[in-house]
JSON list of C-alpha atoms in Angstrom, two decimals:
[
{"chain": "W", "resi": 1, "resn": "UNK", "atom": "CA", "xyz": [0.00, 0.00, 0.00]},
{"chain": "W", "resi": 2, "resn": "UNK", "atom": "CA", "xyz": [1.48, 3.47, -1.13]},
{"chain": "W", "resi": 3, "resn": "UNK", "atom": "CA", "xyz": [1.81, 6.23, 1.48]},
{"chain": "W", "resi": 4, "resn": "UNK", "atom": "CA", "xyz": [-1.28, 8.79, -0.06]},
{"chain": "W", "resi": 5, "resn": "UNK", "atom": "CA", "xyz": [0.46, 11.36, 2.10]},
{"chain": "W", "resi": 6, "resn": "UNK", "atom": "CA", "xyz": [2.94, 12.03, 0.10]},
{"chain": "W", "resi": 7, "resn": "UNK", "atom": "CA", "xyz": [1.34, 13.20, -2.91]},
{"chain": "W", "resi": 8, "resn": "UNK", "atom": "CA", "xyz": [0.05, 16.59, -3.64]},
{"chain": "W", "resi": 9, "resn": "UNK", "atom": "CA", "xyz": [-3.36, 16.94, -5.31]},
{"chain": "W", "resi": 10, "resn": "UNK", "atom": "CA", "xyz": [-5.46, 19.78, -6.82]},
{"chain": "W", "resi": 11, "resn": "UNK", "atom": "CA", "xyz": [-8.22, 19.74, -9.22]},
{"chain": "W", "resi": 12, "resn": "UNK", "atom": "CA", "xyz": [-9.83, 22.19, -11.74]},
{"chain": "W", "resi": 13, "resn": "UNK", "atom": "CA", "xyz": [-12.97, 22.36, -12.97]},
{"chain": "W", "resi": 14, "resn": "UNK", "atom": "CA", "xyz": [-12.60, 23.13, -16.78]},
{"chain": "W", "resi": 15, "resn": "UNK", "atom": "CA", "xyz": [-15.43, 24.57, -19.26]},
{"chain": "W", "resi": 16, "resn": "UNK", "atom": "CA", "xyz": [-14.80, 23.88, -22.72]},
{"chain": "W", "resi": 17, "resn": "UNK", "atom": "CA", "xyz": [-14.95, 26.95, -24.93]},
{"chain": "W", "resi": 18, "resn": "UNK", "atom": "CA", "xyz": [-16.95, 24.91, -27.26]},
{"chain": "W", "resi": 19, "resn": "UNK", "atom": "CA", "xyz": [-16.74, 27.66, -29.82]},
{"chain": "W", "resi": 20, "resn": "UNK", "atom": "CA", "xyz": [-13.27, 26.98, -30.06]},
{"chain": "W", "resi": 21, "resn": "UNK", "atom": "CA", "xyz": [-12.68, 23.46, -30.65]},
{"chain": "W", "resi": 22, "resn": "UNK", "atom": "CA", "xyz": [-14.60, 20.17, -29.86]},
{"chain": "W", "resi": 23, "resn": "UNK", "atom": "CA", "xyz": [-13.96, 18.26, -26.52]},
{"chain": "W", "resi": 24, "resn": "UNK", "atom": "CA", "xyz": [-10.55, 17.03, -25.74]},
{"chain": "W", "resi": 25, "resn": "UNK", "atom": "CA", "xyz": [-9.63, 13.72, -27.08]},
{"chain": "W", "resi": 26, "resn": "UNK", "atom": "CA", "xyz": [-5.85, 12.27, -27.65]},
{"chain": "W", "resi": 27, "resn": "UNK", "atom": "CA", "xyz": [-5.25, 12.20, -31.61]},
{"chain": "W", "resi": 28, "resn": "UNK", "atom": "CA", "xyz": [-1.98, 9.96, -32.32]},
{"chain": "W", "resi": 29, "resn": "UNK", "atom": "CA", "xyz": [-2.43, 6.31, -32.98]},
{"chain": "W", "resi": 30, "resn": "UNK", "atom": "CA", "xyz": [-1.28, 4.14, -30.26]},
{"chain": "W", "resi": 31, "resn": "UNK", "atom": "CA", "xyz": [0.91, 2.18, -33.02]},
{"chain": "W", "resi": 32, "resn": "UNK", "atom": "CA", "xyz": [2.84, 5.69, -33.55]},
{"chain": "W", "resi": 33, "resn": "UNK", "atom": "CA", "xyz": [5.13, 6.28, -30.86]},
{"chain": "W", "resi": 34, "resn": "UNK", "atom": "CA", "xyz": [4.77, 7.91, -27.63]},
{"chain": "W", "resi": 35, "resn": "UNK", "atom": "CA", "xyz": [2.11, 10.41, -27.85]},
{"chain": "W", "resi": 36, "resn": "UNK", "atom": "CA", "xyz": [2.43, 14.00, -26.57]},
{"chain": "W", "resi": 37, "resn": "UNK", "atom": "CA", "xyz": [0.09, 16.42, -25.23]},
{"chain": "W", "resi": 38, "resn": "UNK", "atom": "CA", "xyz": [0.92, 20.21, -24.77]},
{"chain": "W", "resi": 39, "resn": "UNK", "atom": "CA", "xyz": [-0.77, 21.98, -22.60]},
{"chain": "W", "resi": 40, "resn": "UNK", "atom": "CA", "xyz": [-0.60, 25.89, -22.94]},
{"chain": "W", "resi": 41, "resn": "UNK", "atom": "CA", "xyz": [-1.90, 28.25, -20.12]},
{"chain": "W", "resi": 42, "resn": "UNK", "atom": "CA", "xyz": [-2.47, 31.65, -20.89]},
{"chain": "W", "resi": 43, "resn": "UNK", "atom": "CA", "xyz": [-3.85, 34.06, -17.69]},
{"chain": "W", "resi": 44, "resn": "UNK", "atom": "CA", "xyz": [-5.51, 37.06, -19.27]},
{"chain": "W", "resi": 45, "resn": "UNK", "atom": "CA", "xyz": [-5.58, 40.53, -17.40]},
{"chain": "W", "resi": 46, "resn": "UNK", "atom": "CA", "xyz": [-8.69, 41.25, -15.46]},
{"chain": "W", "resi": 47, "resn": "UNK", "atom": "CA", "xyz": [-11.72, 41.91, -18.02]},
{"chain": "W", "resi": 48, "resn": "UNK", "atom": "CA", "xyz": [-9.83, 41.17, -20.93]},
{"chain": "W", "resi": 49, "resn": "UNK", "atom": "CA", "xyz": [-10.87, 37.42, -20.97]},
{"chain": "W", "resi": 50, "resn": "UNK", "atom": "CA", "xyz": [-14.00, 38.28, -23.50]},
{"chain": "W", "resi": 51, "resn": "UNK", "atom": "CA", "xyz": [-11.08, 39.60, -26.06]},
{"chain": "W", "resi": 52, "resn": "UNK", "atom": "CA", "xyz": [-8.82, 36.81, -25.94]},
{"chain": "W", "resi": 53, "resn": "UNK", "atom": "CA", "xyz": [-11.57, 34.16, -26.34]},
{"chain": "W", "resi": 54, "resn": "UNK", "atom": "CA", "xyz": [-12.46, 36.10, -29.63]},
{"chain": "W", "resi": 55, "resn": "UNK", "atom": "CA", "xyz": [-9.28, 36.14, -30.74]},
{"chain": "W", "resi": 56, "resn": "UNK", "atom": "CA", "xyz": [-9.14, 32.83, -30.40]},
{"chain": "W", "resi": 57, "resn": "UNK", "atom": "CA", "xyz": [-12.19, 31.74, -31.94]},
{"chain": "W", "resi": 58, "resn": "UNK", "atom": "CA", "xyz": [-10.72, 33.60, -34.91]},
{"chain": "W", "resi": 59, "resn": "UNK", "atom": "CA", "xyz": [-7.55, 31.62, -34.74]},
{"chain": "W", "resi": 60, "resn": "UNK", "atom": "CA", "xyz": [-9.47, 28.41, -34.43]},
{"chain": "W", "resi": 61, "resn": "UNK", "atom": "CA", "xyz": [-11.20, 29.17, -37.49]},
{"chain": "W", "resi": 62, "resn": "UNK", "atom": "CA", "xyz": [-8.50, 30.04, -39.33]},
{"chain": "W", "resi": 63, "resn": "UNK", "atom": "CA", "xyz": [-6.48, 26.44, -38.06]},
{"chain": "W", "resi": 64, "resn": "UNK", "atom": "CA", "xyz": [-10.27, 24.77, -39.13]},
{"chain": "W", "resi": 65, "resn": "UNK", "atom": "CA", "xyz": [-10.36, 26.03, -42.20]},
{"chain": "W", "resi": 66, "resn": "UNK", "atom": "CA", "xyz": [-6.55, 24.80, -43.44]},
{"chain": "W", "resi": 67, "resn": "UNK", "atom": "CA", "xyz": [-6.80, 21.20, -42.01]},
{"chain": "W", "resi": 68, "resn": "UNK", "atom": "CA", "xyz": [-4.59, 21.73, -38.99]},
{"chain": "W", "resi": 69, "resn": "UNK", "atom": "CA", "xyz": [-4.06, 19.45, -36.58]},
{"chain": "W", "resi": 70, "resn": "UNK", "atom": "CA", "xyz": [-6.62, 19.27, -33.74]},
{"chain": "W", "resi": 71, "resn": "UNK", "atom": "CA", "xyz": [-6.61, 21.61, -30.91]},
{"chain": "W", "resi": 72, "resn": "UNK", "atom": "CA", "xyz": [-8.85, 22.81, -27.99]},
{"chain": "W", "resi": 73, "resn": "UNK", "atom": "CA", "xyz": [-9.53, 25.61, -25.77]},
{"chain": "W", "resi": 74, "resn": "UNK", "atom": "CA", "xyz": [-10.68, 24.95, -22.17]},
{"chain": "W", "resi": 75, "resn": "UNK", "atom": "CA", "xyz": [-11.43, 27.81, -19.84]},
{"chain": "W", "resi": 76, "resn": "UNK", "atom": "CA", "xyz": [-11.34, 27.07, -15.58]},
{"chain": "W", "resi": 77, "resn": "UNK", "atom": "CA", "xyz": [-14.53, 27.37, -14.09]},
{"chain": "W", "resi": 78, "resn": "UNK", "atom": "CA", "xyz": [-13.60, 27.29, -10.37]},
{"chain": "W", "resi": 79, "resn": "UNK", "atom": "CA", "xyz": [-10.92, 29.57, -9.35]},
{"chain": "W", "resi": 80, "resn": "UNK", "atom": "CA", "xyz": [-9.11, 31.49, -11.73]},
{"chain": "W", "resi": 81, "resn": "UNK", "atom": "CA", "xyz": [-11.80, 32.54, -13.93]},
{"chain": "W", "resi": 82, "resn": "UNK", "atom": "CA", "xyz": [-9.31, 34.17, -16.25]},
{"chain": "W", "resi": 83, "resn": "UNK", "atom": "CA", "xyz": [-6.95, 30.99, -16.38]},
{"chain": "W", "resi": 84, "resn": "UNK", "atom": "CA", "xyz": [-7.11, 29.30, -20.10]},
{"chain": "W", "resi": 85, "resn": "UNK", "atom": "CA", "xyz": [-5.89, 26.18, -21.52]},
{"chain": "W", "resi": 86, "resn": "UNK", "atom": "CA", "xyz": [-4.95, 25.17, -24.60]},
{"chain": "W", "resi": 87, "resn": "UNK", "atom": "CA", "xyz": [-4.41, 21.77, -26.24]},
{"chain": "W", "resi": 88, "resn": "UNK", "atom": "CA", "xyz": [-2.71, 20.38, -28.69]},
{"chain": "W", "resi": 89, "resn": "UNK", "atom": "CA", "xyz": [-0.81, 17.18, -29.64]},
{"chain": "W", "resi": 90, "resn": "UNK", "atom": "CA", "xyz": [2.54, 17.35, -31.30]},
{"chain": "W", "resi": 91, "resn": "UNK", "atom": "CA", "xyz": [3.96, 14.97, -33.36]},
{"chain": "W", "resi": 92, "resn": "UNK", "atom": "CA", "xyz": [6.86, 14.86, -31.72]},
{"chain": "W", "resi": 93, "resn": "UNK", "atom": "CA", "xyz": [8.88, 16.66, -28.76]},
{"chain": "W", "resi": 94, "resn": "UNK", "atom": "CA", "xyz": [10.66, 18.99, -31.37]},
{"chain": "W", "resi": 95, "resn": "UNK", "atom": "CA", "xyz": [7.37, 19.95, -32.89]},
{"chain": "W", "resi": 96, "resn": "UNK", "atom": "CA", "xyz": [4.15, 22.20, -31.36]},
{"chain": "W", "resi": 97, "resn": "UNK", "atom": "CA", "xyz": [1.42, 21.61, -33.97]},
{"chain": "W", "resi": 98, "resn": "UNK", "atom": "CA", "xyz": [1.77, 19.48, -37.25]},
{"chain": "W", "resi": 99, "resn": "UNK", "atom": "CA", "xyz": [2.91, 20.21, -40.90]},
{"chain": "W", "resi": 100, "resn": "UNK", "atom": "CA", "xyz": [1.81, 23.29, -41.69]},
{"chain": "W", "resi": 101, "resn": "UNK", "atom": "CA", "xyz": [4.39, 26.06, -39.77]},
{"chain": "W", "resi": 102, "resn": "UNK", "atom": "CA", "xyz": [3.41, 29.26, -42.13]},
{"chain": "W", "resi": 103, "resn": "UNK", "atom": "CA", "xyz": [0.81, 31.68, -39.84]},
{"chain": "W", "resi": 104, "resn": "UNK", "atom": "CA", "xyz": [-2.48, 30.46, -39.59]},
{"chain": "W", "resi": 105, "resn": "UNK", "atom": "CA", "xyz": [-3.92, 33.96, -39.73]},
{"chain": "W", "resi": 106, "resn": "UNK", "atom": "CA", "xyz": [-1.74, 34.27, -42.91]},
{"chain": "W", "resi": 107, "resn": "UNK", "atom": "CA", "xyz": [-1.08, 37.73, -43.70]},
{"chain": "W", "resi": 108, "resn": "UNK", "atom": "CA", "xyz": [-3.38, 38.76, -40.79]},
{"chain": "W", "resi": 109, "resn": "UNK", "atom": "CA", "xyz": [-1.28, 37.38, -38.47]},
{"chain": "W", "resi": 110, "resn": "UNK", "atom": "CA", "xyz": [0.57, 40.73, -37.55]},
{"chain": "W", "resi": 111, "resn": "UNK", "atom": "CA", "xyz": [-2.94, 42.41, -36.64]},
{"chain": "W", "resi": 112, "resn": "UNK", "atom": "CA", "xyz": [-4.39, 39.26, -34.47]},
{"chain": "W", "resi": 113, "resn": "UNK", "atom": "CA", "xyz": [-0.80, 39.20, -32.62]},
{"chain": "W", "resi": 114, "resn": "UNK", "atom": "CA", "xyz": [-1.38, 43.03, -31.83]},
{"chain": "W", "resi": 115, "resn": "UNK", "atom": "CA", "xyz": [-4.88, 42.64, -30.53]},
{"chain": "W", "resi": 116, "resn": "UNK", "atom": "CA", "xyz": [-4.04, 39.40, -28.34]},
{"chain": "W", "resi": 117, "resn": "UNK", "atom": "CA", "xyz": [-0.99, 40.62, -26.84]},
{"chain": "W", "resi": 118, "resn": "UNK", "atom": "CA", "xyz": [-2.15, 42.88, -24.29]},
{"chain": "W", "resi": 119, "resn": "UNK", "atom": "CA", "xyz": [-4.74, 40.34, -23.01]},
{"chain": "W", "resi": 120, "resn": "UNK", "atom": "CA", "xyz": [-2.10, 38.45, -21.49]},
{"chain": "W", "resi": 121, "resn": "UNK", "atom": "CA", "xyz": [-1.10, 38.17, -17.93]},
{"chain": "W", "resi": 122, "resn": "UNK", "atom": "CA", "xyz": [0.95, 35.12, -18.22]},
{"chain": "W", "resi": 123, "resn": "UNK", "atom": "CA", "xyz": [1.62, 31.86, -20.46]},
{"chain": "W", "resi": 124, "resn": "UNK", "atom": "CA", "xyz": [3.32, 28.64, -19.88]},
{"chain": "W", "resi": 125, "resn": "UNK", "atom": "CA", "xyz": [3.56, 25.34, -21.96]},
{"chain": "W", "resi": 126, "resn": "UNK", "atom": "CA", "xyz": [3.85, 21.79, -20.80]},
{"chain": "W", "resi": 127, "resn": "UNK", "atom": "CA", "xyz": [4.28, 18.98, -22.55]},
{"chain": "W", "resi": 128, "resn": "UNK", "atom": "CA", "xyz": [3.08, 15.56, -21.53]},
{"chain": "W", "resi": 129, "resn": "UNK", "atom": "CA", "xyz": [3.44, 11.85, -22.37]},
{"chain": "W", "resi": 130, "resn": "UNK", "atom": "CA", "xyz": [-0.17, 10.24, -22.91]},
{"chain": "W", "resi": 131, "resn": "UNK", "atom": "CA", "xyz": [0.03, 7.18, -21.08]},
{"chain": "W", "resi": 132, "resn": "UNK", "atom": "CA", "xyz": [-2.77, 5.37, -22.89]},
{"chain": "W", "resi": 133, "resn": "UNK", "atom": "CA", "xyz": [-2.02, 1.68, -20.85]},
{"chain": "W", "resi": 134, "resn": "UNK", "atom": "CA", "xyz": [-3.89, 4.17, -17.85]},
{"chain": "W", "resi": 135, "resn": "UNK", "atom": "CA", "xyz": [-6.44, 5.45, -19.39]},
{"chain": "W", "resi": 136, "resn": "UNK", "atom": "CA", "xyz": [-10.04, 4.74, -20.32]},
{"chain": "W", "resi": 137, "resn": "UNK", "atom": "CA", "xyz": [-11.37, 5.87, -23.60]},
{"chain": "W", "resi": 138, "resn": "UNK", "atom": "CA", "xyz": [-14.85, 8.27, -23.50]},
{"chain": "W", "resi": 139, "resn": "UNK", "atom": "CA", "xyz": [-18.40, 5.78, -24.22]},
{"chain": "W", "resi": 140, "resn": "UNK", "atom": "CA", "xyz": [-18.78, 6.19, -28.26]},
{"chain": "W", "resi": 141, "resn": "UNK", "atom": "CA", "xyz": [-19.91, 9.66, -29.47]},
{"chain": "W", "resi": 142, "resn": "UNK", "atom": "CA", "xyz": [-19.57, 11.16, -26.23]},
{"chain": "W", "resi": 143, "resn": "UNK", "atom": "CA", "xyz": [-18.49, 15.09, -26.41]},
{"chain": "W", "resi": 144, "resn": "UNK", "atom": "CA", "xyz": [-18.47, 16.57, -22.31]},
{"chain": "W", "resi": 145, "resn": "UNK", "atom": "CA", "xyz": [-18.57, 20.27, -21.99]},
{"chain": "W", "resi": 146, "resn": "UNK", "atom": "CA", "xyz": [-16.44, 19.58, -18.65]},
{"chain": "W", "resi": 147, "resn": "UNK", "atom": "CA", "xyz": [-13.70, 18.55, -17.43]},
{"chain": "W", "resi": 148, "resn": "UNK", "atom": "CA", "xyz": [-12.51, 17.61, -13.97]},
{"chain": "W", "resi": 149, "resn": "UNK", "atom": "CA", "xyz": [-8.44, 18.35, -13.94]},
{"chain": "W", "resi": 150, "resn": "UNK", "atom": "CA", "xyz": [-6.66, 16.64, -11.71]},
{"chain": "W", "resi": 151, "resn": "UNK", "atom": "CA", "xyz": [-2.79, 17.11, -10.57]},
{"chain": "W", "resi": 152, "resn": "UNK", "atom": "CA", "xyz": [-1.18, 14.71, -8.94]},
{"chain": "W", "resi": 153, "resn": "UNK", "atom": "CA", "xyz": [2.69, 15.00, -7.45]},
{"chain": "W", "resi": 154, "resn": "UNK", "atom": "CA", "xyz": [4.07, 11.89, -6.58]},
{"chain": "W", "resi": 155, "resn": "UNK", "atom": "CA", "xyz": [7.08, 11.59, -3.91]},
{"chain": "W", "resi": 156, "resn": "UNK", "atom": "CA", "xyz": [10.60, 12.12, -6.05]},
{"chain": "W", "resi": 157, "resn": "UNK", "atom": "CA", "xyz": [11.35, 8.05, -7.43]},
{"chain": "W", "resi": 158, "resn": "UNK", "atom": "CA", "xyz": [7.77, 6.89, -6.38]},
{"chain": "W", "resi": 159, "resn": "UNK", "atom": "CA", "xyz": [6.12, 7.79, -9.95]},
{"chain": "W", "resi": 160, "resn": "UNK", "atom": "CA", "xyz": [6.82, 3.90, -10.96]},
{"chain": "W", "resi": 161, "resn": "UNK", "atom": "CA", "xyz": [5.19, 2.90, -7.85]},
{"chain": "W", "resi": 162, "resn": "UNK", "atom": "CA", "xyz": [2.30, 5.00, -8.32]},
{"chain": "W", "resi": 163, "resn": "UNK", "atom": "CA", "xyz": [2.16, 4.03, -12.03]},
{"chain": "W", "resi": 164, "resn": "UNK", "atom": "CA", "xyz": [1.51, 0.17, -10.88]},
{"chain": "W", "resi": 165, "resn": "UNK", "atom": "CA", "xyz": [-0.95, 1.47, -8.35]},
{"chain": "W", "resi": 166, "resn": "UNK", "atom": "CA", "xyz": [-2.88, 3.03, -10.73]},
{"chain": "W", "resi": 167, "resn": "UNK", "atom": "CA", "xyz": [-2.11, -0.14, -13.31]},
{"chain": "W", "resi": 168, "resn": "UNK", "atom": "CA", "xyz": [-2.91, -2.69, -11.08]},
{"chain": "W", "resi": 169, "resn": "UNK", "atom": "CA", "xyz": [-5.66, -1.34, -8.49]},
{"chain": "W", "resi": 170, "resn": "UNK", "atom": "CA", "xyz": [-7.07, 2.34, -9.34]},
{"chain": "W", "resi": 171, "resn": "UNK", "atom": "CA", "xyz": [-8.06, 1.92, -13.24]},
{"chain": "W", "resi": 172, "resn": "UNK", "atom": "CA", "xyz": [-9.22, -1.88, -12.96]},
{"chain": "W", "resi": 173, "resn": "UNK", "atom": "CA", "xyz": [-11.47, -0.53, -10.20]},
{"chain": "W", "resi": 174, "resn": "UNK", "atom": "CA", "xyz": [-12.91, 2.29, -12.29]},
{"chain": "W", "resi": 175, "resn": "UNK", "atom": "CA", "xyz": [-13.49, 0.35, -15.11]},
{"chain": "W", "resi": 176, "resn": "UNK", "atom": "CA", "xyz": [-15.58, -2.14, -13.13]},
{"chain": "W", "resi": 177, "resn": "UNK", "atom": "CA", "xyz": [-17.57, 0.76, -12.17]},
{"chain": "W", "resi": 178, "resn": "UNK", "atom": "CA", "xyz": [-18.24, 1.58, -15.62]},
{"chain": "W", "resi": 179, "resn": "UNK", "atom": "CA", "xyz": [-15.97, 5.10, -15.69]},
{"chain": "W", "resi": 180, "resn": "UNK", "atom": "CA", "xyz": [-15.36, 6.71, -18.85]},
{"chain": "W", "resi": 181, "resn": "UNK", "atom": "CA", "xyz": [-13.41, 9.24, -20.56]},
{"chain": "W", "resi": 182, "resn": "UNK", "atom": "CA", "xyz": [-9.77, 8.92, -18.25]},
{"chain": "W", "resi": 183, "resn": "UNK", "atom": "CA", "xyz": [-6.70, 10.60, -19.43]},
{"chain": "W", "resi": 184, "resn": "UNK", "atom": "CA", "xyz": [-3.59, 10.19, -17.78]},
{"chain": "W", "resi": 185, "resn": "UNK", "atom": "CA", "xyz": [-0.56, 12.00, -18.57]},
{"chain": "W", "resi": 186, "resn": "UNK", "atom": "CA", "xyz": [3.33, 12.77, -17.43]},
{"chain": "W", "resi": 187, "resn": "UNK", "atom": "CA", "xyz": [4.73, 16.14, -17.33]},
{"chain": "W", "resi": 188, "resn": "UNK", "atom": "CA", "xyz": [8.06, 15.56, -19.48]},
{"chain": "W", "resi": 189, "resn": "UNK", "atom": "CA", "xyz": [9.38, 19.18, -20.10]},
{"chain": "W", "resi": 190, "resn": "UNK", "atom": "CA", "xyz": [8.01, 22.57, -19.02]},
{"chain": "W", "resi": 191, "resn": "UNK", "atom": "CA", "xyz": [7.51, 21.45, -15.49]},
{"chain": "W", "resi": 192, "resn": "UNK", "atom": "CA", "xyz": [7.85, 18.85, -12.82]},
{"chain": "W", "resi": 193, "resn": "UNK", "atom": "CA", "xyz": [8.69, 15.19, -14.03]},
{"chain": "W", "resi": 194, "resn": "UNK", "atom": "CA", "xyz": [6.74, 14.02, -10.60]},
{"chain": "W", "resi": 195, "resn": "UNK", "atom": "CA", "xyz": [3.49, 15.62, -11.95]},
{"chain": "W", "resi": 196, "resn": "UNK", "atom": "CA", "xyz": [0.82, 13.14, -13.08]}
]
């Protein structure tokens, strides 16, 4: 039995911006390689939030409309009302979004930059490994509006025996109870390596 004490949790309640981007979902194949999850957060200034969520809509569009790679826009409901996330899933460590570098506003890019800007407090990026042996896909043609966030920091050289806790007791368990839609993921760069 693992000592619970010595991990750190926190969760967030997260509202999709569902005129952003559909609900979150992990895109690479498991076949593929590791899979990676970046996880951007962007704090905008006090009453600015309404701008930046605009700009981004624009910005989704304009990734929509070329065939980007997917990518999604949650905003904290509990807490930090102002606190933003944004998710995508590059193809590798080296690489943020997919095969298309040029500016997605194209030659608008420049003006959108301009307007965003000063609606930001604060950004940071993560990036994760998807850890799809301890996780549980959503039921079929399932699209939540919310999700629970949940950050877990293990004991420095305890993540493998956390990993076979949640292997071998925690995720059979849920899945006998019939829970759905479970993502776990490691912080690799951008942050602590103990984070879950």
């Amino acid at each position: 039995e693992h000592d619970m004490k010595k991990l750190k949790n926190g969760s967030v309640l997260l509202l999709l911006a569902a005129m952003l981007m559909p609900a979150y979902a992990v895109a690479q194949d498991d076949e593929a390689g590791p899979q990676w999850v970046s996880v951007r957060t962007v704090t905008t200034l006090g009453g600015q939030g309404a701008i930046w969520i605009e700009q981004q809509t624009q910005l989704a569009a304009a990734h929509k409309e070329r065939g980007d790679p997917e990518r999604h826009v949650w905003q904290e409901i509990t807490g930090d009302l102002d606190t933003f996330h944004i998710v995508t899933f590059p193809e590798s460590l080296g690489g943020q979004g997919g095969p298309n570098e040029d500016p997605p506003m194209g030659d608008g890019q420049e003006e959108w930059a301009a307007k965003i800007g000063p609606t930001v407090d604060s950004r940071s990026t993560m990036i994760m490994r998807h850890l799809p042996d301890l996780s549980i896909p959503p039921a079929e043609g399932s699209e939540p509006g919310i999700l629970v966030l949940r950050r877990t920091t293990v004991a420095p050289g305890r993540s493998g025996d956390y990993g076979d806790w949640l292997e071998e007791k925690l995720i059979p368990t849920l899945k006998k109870a019939g829970v759905t839609g479970l993502n776990y993921n490691r912080v690799v760069h951008g942050g602590d390596t103990n984070l879950w």
